Every structure is written in structure tokens, then in C-alpha cells.
CSV table of C-alpha atoms and ligand atoms in Angstrom, one decimal:
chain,number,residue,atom,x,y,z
A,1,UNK,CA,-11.6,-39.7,33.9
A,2,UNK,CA,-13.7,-37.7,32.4
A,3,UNK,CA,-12.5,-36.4,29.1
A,4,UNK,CA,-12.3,-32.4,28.7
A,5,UNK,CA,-14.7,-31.1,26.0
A,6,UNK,CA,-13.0,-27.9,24.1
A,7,UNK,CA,-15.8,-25.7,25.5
A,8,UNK,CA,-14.6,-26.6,28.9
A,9,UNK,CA,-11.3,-25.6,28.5
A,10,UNK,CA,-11.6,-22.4,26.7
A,11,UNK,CA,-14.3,-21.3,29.1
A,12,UNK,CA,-11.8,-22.0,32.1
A,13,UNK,CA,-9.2,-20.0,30.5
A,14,UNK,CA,-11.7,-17.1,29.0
A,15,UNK,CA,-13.1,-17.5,33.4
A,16,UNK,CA,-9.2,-17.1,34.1
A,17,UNK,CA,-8.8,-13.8,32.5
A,18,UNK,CA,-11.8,-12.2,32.7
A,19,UNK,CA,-11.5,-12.7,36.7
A,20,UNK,CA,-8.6,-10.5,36.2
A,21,UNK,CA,-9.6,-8.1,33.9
A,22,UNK,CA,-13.4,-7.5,35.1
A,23,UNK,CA,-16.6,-7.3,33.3
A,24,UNK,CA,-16.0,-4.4,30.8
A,25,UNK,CA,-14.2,-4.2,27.6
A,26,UNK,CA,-10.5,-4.9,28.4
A,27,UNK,CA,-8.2,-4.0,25.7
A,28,UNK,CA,-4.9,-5.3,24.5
A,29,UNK,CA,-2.6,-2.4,25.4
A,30,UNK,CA,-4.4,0.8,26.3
A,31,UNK,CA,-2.1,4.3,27.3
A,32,UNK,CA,-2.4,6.3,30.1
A,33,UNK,CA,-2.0,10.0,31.3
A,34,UNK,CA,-1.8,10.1,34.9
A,35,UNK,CA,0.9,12.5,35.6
A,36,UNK,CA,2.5,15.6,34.0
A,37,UNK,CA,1.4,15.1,30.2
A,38,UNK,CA,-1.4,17.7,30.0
A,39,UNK,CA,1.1,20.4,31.9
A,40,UNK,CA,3.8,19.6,29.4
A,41,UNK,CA,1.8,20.0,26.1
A,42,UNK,CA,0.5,23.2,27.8
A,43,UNK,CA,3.9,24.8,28.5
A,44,UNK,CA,4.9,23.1,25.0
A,45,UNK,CA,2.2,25.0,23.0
A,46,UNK,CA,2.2,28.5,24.7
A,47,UNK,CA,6.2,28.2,23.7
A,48,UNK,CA,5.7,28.0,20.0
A,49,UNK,CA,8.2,25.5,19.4
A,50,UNK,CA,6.1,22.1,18.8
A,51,UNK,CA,7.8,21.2,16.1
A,52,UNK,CA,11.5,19.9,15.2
A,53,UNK,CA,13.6,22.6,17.9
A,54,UNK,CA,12.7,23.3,21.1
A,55,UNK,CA,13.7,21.8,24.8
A,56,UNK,CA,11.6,19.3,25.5
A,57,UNK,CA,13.5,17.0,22.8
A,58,UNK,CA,16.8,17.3,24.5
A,59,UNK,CA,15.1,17.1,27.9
A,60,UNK,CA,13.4,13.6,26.8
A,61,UNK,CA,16.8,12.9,25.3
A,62,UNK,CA,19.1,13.5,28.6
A,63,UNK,CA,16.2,11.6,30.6
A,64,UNK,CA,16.1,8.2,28.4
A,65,UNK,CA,19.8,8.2,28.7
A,66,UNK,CA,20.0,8.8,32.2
A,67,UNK,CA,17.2,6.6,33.2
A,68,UNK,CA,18.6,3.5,30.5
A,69,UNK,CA,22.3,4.2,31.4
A,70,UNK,CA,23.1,5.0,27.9
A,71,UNK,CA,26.0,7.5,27.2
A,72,UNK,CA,23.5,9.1,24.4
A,73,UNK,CA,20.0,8.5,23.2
A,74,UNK,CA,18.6,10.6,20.2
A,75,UNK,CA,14.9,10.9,19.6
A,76,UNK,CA,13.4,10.3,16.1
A,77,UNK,CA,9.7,10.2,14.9
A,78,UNK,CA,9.1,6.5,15.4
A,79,UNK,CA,10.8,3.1,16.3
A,80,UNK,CA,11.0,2.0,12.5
A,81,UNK,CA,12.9,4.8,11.8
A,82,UNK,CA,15.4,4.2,14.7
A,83,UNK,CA,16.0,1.0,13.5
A,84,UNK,CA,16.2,2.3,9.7
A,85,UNK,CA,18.9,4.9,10.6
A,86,UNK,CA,20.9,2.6,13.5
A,87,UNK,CA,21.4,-0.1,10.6
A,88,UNK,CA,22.7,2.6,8.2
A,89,UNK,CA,25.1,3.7,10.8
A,90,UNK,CA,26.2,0.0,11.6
A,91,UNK,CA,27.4,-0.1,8.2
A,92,UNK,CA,24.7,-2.5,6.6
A,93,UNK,CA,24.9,-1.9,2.8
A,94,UNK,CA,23.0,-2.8,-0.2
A,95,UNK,CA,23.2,-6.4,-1.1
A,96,UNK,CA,24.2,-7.1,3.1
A,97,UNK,CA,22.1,-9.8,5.2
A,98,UNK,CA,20.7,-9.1,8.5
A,99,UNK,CA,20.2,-11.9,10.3
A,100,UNK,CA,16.7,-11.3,12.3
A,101,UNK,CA,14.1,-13.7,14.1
A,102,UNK,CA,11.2,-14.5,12.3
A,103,UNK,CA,8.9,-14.1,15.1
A,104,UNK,CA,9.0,-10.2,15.2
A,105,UNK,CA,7.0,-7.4,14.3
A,106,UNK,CA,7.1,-6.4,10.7
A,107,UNK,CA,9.0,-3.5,10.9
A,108,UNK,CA,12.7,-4.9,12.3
A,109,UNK,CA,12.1,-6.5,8.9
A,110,UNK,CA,11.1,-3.6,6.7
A,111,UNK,CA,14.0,-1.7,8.2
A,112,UNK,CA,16.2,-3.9,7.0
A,113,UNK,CA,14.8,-3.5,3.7
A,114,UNK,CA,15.0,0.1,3.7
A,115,UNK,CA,18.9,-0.3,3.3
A,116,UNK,CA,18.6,-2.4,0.5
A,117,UNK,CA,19.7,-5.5,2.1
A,118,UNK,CA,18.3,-8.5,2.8
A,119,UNK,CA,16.9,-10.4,6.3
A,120,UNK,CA,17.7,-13.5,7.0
A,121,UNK,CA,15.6,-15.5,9.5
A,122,UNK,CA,16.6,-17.2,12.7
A,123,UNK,CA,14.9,-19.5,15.0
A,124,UNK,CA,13.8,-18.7,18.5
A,125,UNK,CA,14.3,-20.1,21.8
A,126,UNK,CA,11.1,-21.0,24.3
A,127,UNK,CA,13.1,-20.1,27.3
A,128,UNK,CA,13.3,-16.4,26.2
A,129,UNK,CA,11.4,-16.5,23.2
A,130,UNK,CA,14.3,-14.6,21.4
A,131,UNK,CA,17.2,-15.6,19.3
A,132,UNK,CA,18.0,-19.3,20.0
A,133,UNK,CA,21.7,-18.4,19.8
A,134,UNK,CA,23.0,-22.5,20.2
A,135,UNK,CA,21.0,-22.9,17.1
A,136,UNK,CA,21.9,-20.1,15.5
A,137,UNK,CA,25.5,-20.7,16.2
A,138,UNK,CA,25.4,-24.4,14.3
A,139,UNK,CA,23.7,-23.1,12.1
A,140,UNK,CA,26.2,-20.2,10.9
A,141,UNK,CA,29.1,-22.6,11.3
A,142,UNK,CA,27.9,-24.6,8.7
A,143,UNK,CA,26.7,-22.1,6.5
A,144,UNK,CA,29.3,-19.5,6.5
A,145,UNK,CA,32.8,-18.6,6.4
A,146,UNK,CA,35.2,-15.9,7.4
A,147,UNK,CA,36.1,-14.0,3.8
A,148,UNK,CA,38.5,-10.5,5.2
A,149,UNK,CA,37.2,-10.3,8.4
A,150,UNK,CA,33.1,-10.7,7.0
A,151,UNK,CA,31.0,-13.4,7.6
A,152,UNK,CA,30.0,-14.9,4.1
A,153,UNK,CA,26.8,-16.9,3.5
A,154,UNK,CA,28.3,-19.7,1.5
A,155,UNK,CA,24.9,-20.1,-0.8
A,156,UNK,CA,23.9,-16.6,-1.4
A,157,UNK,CA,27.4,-15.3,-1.3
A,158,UNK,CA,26.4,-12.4,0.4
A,159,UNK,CA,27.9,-10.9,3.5
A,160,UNK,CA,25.6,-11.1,6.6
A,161,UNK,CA,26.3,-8.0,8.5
A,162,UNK,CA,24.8,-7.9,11.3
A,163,UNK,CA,22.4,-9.2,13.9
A,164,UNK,CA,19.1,-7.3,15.0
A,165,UNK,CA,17.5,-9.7,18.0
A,166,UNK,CA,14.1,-8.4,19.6
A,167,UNK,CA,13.2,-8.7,23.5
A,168,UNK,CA,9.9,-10.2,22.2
A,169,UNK,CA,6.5,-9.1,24.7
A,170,UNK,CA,9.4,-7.2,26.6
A,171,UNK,CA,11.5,-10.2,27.8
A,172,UNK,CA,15.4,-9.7,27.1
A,173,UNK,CA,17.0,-12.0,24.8
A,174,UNK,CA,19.9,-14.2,25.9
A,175,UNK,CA,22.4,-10.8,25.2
A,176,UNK,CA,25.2,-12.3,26.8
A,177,UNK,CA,25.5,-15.1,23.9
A,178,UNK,CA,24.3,-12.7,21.5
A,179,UNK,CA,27.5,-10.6,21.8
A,180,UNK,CA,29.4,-13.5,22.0
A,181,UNK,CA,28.7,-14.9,18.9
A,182,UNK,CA,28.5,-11.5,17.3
A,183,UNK,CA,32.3,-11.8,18.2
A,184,UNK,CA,33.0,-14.9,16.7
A,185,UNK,CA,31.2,-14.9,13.8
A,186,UNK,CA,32.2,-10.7,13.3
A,187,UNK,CA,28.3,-9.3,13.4
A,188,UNK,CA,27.8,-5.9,14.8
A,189,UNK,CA,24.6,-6.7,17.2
A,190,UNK,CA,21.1,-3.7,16.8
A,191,UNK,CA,18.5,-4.7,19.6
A,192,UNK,CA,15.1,-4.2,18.5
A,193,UNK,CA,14.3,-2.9,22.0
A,194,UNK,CA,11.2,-1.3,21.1
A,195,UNK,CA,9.3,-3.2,23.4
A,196,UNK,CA,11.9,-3.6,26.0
A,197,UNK,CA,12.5,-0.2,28.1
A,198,UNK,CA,12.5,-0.8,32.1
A,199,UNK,CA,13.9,-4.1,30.8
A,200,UNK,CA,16.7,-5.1,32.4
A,201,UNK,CA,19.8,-8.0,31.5
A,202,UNK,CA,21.9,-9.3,34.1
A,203,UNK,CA,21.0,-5.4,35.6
A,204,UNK,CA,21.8,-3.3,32.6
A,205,UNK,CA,19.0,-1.7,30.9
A,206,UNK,CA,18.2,-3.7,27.5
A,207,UNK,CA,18.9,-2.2,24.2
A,208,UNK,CA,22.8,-1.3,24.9
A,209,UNK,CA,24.5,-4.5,24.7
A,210,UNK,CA,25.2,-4.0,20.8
A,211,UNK,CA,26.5,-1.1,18.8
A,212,UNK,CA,23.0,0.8,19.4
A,213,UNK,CA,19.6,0.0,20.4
A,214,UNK,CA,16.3,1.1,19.4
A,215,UNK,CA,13.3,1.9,21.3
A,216,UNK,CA,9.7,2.6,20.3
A,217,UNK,CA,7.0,4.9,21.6
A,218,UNK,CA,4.0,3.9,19.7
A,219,UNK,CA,0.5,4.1,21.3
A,220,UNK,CA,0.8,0.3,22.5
A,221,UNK,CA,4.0,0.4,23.8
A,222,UNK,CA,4.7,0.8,27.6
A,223,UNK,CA,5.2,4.3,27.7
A,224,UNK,CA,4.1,6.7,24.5
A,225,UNK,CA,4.4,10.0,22.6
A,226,UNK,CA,1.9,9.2,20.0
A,227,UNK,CA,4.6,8.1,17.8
A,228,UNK,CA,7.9,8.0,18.6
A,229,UNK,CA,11.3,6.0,19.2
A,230,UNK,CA,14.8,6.4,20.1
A,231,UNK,CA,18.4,5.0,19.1
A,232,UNK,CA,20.7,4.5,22.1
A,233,UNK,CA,24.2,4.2,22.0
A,234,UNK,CA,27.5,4.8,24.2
A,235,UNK,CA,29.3,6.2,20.9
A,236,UNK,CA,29.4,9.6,20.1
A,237,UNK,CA,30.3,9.1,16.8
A,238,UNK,CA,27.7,7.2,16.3
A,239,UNK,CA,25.4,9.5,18.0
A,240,UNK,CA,26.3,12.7,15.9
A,241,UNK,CA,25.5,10.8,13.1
A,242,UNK,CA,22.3,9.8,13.9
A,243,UNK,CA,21.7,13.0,14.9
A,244,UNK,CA,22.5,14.7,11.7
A,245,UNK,CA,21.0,11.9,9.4
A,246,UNK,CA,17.7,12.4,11.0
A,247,UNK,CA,17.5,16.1,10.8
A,248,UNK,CA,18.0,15.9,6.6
A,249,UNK,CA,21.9,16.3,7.3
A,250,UNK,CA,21.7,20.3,7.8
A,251,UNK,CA,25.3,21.7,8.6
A,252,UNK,CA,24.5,24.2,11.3
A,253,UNK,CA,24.4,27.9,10.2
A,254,UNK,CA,22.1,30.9,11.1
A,255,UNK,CA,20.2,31.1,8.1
A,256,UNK,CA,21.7,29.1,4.9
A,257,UNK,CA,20.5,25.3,4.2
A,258,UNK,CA,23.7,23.7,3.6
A,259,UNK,CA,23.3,19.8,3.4
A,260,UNK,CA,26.4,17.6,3.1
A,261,UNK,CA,24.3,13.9,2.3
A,262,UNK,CA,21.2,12.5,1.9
A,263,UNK,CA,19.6,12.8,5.1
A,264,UNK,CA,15.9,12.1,6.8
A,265,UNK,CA,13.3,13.9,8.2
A,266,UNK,CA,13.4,11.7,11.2
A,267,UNK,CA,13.6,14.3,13.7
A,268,UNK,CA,10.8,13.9,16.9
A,269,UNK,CA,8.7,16.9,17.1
A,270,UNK,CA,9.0,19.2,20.2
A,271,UNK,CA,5.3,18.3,21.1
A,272,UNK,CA,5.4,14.4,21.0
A,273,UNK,CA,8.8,15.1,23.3
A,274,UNK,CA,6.5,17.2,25.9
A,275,UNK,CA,4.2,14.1,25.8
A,276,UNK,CA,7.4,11.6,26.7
A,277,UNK,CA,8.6,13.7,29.2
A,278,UNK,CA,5.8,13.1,31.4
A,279,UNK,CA,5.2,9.4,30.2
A,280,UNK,CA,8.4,8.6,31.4
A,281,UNK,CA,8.0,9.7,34.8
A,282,UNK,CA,5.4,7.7,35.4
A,283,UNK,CA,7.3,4.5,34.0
A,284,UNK,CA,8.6,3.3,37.7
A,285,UNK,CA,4.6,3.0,38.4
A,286,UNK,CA,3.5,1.6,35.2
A,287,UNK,CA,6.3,-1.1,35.3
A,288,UNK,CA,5.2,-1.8,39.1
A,289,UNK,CA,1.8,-2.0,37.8
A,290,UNK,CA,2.6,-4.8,35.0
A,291,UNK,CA,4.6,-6.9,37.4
A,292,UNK,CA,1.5,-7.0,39.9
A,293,UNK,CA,-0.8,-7.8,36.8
A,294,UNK,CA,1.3,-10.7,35.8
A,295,UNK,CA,1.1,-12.5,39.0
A,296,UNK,CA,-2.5,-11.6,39.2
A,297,UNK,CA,-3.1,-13.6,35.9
A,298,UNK,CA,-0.2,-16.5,37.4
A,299,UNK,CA,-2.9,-16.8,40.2
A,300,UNK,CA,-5.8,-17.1,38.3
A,301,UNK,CA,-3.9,-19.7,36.2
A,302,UNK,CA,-2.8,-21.8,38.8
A,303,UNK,CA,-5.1,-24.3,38.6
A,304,UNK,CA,-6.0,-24.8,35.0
A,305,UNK,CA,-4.1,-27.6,33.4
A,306,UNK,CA,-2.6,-27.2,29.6
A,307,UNK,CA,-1.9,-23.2,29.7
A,308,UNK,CA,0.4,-21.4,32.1
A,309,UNK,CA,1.4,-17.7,32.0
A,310,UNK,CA,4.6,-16.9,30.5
A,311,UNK,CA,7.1,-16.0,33.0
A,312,UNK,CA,10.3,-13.5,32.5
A,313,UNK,CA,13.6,-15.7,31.3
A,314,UNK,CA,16.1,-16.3,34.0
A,315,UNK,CA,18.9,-13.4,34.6
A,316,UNK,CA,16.5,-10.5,33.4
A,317,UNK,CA,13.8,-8.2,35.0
A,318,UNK,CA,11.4,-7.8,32.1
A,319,UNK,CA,9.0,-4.9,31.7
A,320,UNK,CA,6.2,-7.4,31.2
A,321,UNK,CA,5.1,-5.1,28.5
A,322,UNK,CA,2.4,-7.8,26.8
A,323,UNK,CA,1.3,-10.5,29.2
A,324,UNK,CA,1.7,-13.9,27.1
A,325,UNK,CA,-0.6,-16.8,28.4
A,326,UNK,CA,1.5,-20.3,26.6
A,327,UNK,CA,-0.4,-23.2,25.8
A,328,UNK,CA,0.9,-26.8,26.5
A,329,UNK,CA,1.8,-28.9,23.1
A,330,UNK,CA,-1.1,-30.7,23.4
A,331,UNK,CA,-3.4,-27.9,23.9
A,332,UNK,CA,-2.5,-25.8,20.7
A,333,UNK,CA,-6.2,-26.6,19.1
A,334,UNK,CA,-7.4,-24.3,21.3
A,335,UNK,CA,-5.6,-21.4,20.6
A,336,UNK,CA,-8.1,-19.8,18.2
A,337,UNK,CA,-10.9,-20.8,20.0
A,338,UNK,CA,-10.1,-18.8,23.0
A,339,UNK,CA,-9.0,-15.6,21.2
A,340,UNK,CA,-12.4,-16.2,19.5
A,341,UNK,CA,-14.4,-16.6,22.6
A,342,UNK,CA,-12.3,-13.7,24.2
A,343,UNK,CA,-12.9,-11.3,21.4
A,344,UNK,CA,-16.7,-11.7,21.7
A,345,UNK,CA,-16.0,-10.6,24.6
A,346,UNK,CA,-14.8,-7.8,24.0
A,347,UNK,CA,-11.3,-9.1,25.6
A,348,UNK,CA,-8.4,-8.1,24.0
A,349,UNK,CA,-6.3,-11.3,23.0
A,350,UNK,CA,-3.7,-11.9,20.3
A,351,UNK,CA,-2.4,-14.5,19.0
A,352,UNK,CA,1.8,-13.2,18.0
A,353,UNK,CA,2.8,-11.6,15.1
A,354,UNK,CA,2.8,-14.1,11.9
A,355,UNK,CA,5.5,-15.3,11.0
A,356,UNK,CA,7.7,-12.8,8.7
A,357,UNK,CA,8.9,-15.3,6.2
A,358,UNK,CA,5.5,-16.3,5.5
A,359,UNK,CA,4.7,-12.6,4.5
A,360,UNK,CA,4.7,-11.7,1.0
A,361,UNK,CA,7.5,-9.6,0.7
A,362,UNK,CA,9.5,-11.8,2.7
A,363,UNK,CA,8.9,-15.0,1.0
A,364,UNK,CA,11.9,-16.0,-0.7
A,365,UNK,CA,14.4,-14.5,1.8
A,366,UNK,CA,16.7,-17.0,3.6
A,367,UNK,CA,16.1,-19.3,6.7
A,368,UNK,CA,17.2,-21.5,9.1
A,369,UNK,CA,15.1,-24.5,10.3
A,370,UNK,CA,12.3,-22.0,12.3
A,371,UNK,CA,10.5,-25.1,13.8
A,372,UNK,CA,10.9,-24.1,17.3
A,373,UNK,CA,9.4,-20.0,16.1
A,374,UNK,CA,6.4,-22.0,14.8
A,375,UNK,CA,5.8,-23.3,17.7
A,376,UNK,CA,6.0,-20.6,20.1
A,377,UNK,CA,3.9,-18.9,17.3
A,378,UNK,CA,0.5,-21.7,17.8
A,379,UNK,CA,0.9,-21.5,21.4
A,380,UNK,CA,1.5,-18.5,22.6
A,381,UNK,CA,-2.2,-16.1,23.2
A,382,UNK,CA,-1.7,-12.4,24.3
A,383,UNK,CA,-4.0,-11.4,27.3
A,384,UNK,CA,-5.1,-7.6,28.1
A,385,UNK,CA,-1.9,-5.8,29.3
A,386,UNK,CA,-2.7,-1.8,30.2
A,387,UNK,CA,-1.5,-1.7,33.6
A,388,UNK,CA,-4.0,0.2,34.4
A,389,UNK,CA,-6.0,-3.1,34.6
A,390,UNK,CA,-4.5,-3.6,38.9
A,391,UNK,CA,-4.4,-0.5,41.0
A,392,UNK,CA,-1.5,-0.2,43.8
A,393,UNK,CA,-2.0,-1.2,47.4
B,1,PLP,C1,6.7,-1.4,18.0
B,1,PLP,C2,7.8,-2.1,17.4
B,1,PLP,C3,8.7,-1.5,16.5
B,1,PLP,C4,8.6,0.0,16.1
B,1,PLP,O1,7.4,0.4,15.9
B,1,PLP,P1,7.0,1.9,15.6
B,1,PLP,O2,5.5,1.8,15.5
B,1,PLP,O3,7.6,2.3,14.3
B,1,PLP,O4,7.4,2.8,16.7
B,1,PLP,C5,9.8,-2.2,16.0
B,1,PLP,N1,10.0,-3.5,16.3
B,1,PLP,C6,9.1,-4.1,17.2
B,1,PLP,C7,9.4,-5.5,17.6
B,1,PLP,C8,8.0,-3.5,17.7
B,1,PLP,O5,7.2,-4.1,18.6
């Protein structure tokens, strides 16, 4: 047999996508306006009220929740912001540990450091390429104990709150253990949904299987406002808070500025609100669209030997928000050859996020064993995702 040169291969699976994607410049994740956005930011501006009051906020707000099927859903400036105020409000304090995966973006991190406290990284799984909740659970049995009713880490000494997992490229996590666990070992449970709307578990929308769950709007994401993000939850409690926290804690009065804590500026603008309004009406096609380009690409990789397309985890309908392309073990030598070759041209590929506990800041936080994350992190390639890439028949 002959043996397979490195060029060979990488021009197969540079063929494979660009046979998908066309000749032009295909980019990672590019937005698009093809419904009500310019009509919305019309009506939005000839009202005035662009900035932190007007209707399209609570408009945006009563559609996320009805379309999710959360009881509430409050709209803040971006995801990292939702994330900051939902682990305040799940009661992670200074000095706390928030167990979160390592592969991630760096912002479920940095949230975690807004509060003060600490994350503490977990391996992931290659079937859903979130938590690996068997490991996870060995893992805390050994390492932990029960001290009144909180989970202790028994070499730090510190109490690890909570658990933030991430539906990673838009594929849900396995939530079902998640919660489980979060049971057992007494962890309130944040998704990191912000790459997970139209994302579905066992049939329920992602991101409200813990105490709250946070979207994200960014330009990249599926659907966007510029900047953006939401916390859902089914507690009003929890939802007043958040509510109040993010608009600097004003006490409502007609004209004095009475504020009762420490509060944010968190609040989404009017304008960016107008601008989700109309995204999200168009999410039914969008997600349509980036179901139809992932078997596109599962076609053209049919036949190539050593990469496959990365398909959504059993017992979930995922959003298919970045199309991941997973090399075999033996072919990981190629990854940064192809996302070299693709780049020049003028493909958009990716390899995942580095690793956050190789990151600076990060260092000297604790782990787990993270083999399996280190893995998933050499093999995995992110191909050109806009689903504006297929059209609809
Ligand atoms: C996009 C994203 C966020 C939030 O990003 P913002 O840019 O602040 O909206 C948080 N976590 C993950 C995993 C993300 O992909």
C-alpha cells in the first residue's frame, strides 16, 4: 500500500471543505440580517429610547423565554456578564471554587474570577465534548468531603460551590448526570449556554437544567445583537435580582437615585434589543440552515480516512453552532497543517480554544487529570460555520 504523504491528506481534507464552502473567502462564523433587523433599529431610533429603557428589551426578554421555555430570561450587555451576575446570585463567594472544564472559552473562567473565587478544572468527555461527569464523579469522591452540607476540597480546603459546564460548539452536555451529581455532591449547576440556544436536551431547551443559564449574543454566536447575552431561570427570585443587580441596584422612584447595594451597569441597551428581536425570528431558519451544512460537510467526508465530522451526542438536538471536523489519534500531526493550508486560503478554520489552565492567569489553579481535554484539544479543527454557507431547497 502505498503510504499517505502529509500533503495528500491535508489536501483531501482542505478539497473536502472547500467543496462545501466554494471558492471565495469562507469565514469562521459570519452574521446575518435577512429579516426584520433594519425595521426594528428604525422604529428603535425614531422612538428615542436606544438606550437602557424602552420596549424592545422586555419584548426580546418575553420572546427568549417563550421560545427557550424559561419562566424568566433577563437581558444584559454580554454573555460574560450573565455569567458574572448568575454566579453572584448562586451564592459563589470570595475564596469559593467553581468547578469548570478546561476546554472552554476564557470567559466562563474570568467570570469566576470576577467573584473572587477560584476555577477549578475538569476533564471532558469525547462523546459530548463537555464535562466527563464519571470522571468527575471519582474524582470528587476522592478529593472531597461533605463539611455542613458544602462540598470541601480536602487539599485547598476551600468550598467548591458550584458547577458551570459549557455545551461546547453548541452540543449539550450530559445535563442529566450533571444535575445528578450536583445533588450528591451539593453543587448548584450555571450552564455556560452561550453557545447553545436552539439546543435542545432530552427536548428541553439547554441552559435551564441548573439554577440559571446564560446565553451569549456576540457577533459569532448563532444569533446576535452586537453584544449581548441573557441569564435564564425559572426563579423569580432569582430573576428580580438579576434584574436589579444589572441596572446598578436603583430602587424604583420617579426622579431620586436611591441604590440599596453595589450594583452593575449590566443592563442591554434598547437598540441592541431591537437588533435581537429580529435575529431571533429568524433562528428556526438559521438552525435549519446549520443542520443542512453539517451533513453537507458529513458527505464530503465520507470517504476520507483519519478525520470525520463531529456529530451531535446522543439524546440532544444541537444547534450545530461551529461545525467541528475530529481527527483520528493517529492523524493529530496534521492538525496544524490543515488550518495552515486552509487559512491560505482564506478558509476560516480553528483549532479550539487553548486550554485555560495553561493560560497565565490560570496557572496555578486546581485540576483533575485533563488528559482526555488534551486530546479533544489536538484533534479537533473548526470548519466555516455561517449558515449562510447552504441555501434552502
Ligand atoms: C461566547 C461565549 C461566552 C460569552 O461571550 P460574550 O462575548 O461575553 O458574549 C461565554 N462562554 C462561552 C463558552 C462562549 O463561547
Amino acid at each position: 500500500m502505498k503510504r499517505q504523504s502529509s500533503s495528500d491528506f491535508t489536501e483531501q481534507v482542505v478539497n473536502a471543505i472547500a467543496s462545501v464552502v466554494g471558492s471565495g473567502p469562507a469565514s469562521l462564523h459570519a452574521p446575518s440580517f435577512t429579516g426584520n433587523e433594519l425595521r426594528y433599529l428604525e422604529e428603535c431610533i425614531e422612538s428615542t429610547y436606544v438606550s437602557s429603557v424602552g420596549n424592545f428589551v422586555e419584548k426580546f426578554e418575553r420572546n427568549l423565554a417563550e421560545y427557550t421555555g424559561a419562566d424568566y430570561a433577563i437581558c444584559v450587555v454580554n454573555g460574560t456578564s450573565a455569567l458574572h451576575l448568575a454566579l453572584i446570585l448562586a451564592g459563589v463567594e470570595p475564596h469559593d471554587e467553581v468547578l469548570i472544564p478546561t476546554l472552554t472559552f476564557v470567559a466562563t473562567a474570568n467570570a469566576v474570577r470576577y467573584c473572587n473565587a477560584t476555577p477549578h478544572f475538569v476533564d471532558s468527555s469525547d462523546i459530548d465534548l463537555g464535562i466527563d461527569v464519571e470522571k468527575l464523579r471519582d474524582y470528587l469522591k476522592k478529593n472531597t468531603q461533605q463539611i455542613n452540607g458544602n462540598c470541601v476540597n480536602l487539599t485547598s480546603e476551600r468550598i467548591i460551590r458550584g458547577i458551570v459546564p459549557m455545551h461546547t460548539f453548541g452540543h449539550a452536555s450530559d445535563l442529566h448526570g450533571l444535575a445528578k451529581l450536583c445533588l450528591e455532591f451539593n453543587l448548584v449547576m450555571v450552564e455556560d449556554a452561550a453557545e447553545s440556544i436552539g439546543t435542545l436536551y432530552r427536548g428541553k431547551h439547554t441552559g435551564l437544567f441548573g439554577k440559571m443559564g446564560i446565553l451569549s449574543f456576540n457577533g459569532n454566536k448563532t444569533i446576535t445583537t452586537g453584544g449581548g447575552g441573557a441569564i435564564l431561570t425559572n426563579d423569580s427570585r432569582i430573576a428580580e435580582r438579576a434584574k436589579h443587580l444589572s441596572s446598578t441596584a436603583k430602587l424604583s422612584h420617579a426622579w431620586e437615585y436611591v441604590h440599596d447595594q453595589v450594583g452593575y451597569n449590566y443592563r442591554m441597551p434598547n437598540l441592541n434589543a431591537a437588533l435581537g428581536c429580529a435575529q431571533l425570528e429568524e433562528l428556526p431558519e438559521k438552525l435549519l440552515k446549520k443542520r443542512e451544512l453539517f451533513k453537507k460537510y458529513s458527505v464530503s467526508f465520507e470517504n476520507l480516512h483519519g478525520i470525520r465530522m463531529y456529530e451531535e451526542p446522543p439524546h440532544s438536538t444541537s444547534n450545530y453552532w461551529l461545525q467541528a471536523a475530529i481527527l483520528e489519534p493517529s492523524h493529530v500531526d496534521f492538525q496544524h497543517e490543515i488550518l495552515l493550508r486552509s487559512n491560505q486560503m482564506n478558509i476560516g478554520t480553528r483549532p479550539p480554544w487553548k486550554l485555560i489552565h495553561t493560560l497565565k492567569p490560570y496557572e496555578d489553579c486546581p485540576r483533575m487529570d485533563l488528559t482526555k481535554a488534551k486530546e479533544l484539544q489536538a484533534r479537533i479543527i473548526n470548519i466555516p460555520s455561517s449558515p449562510d454557507l447552504v441555501g434552502l431547497s
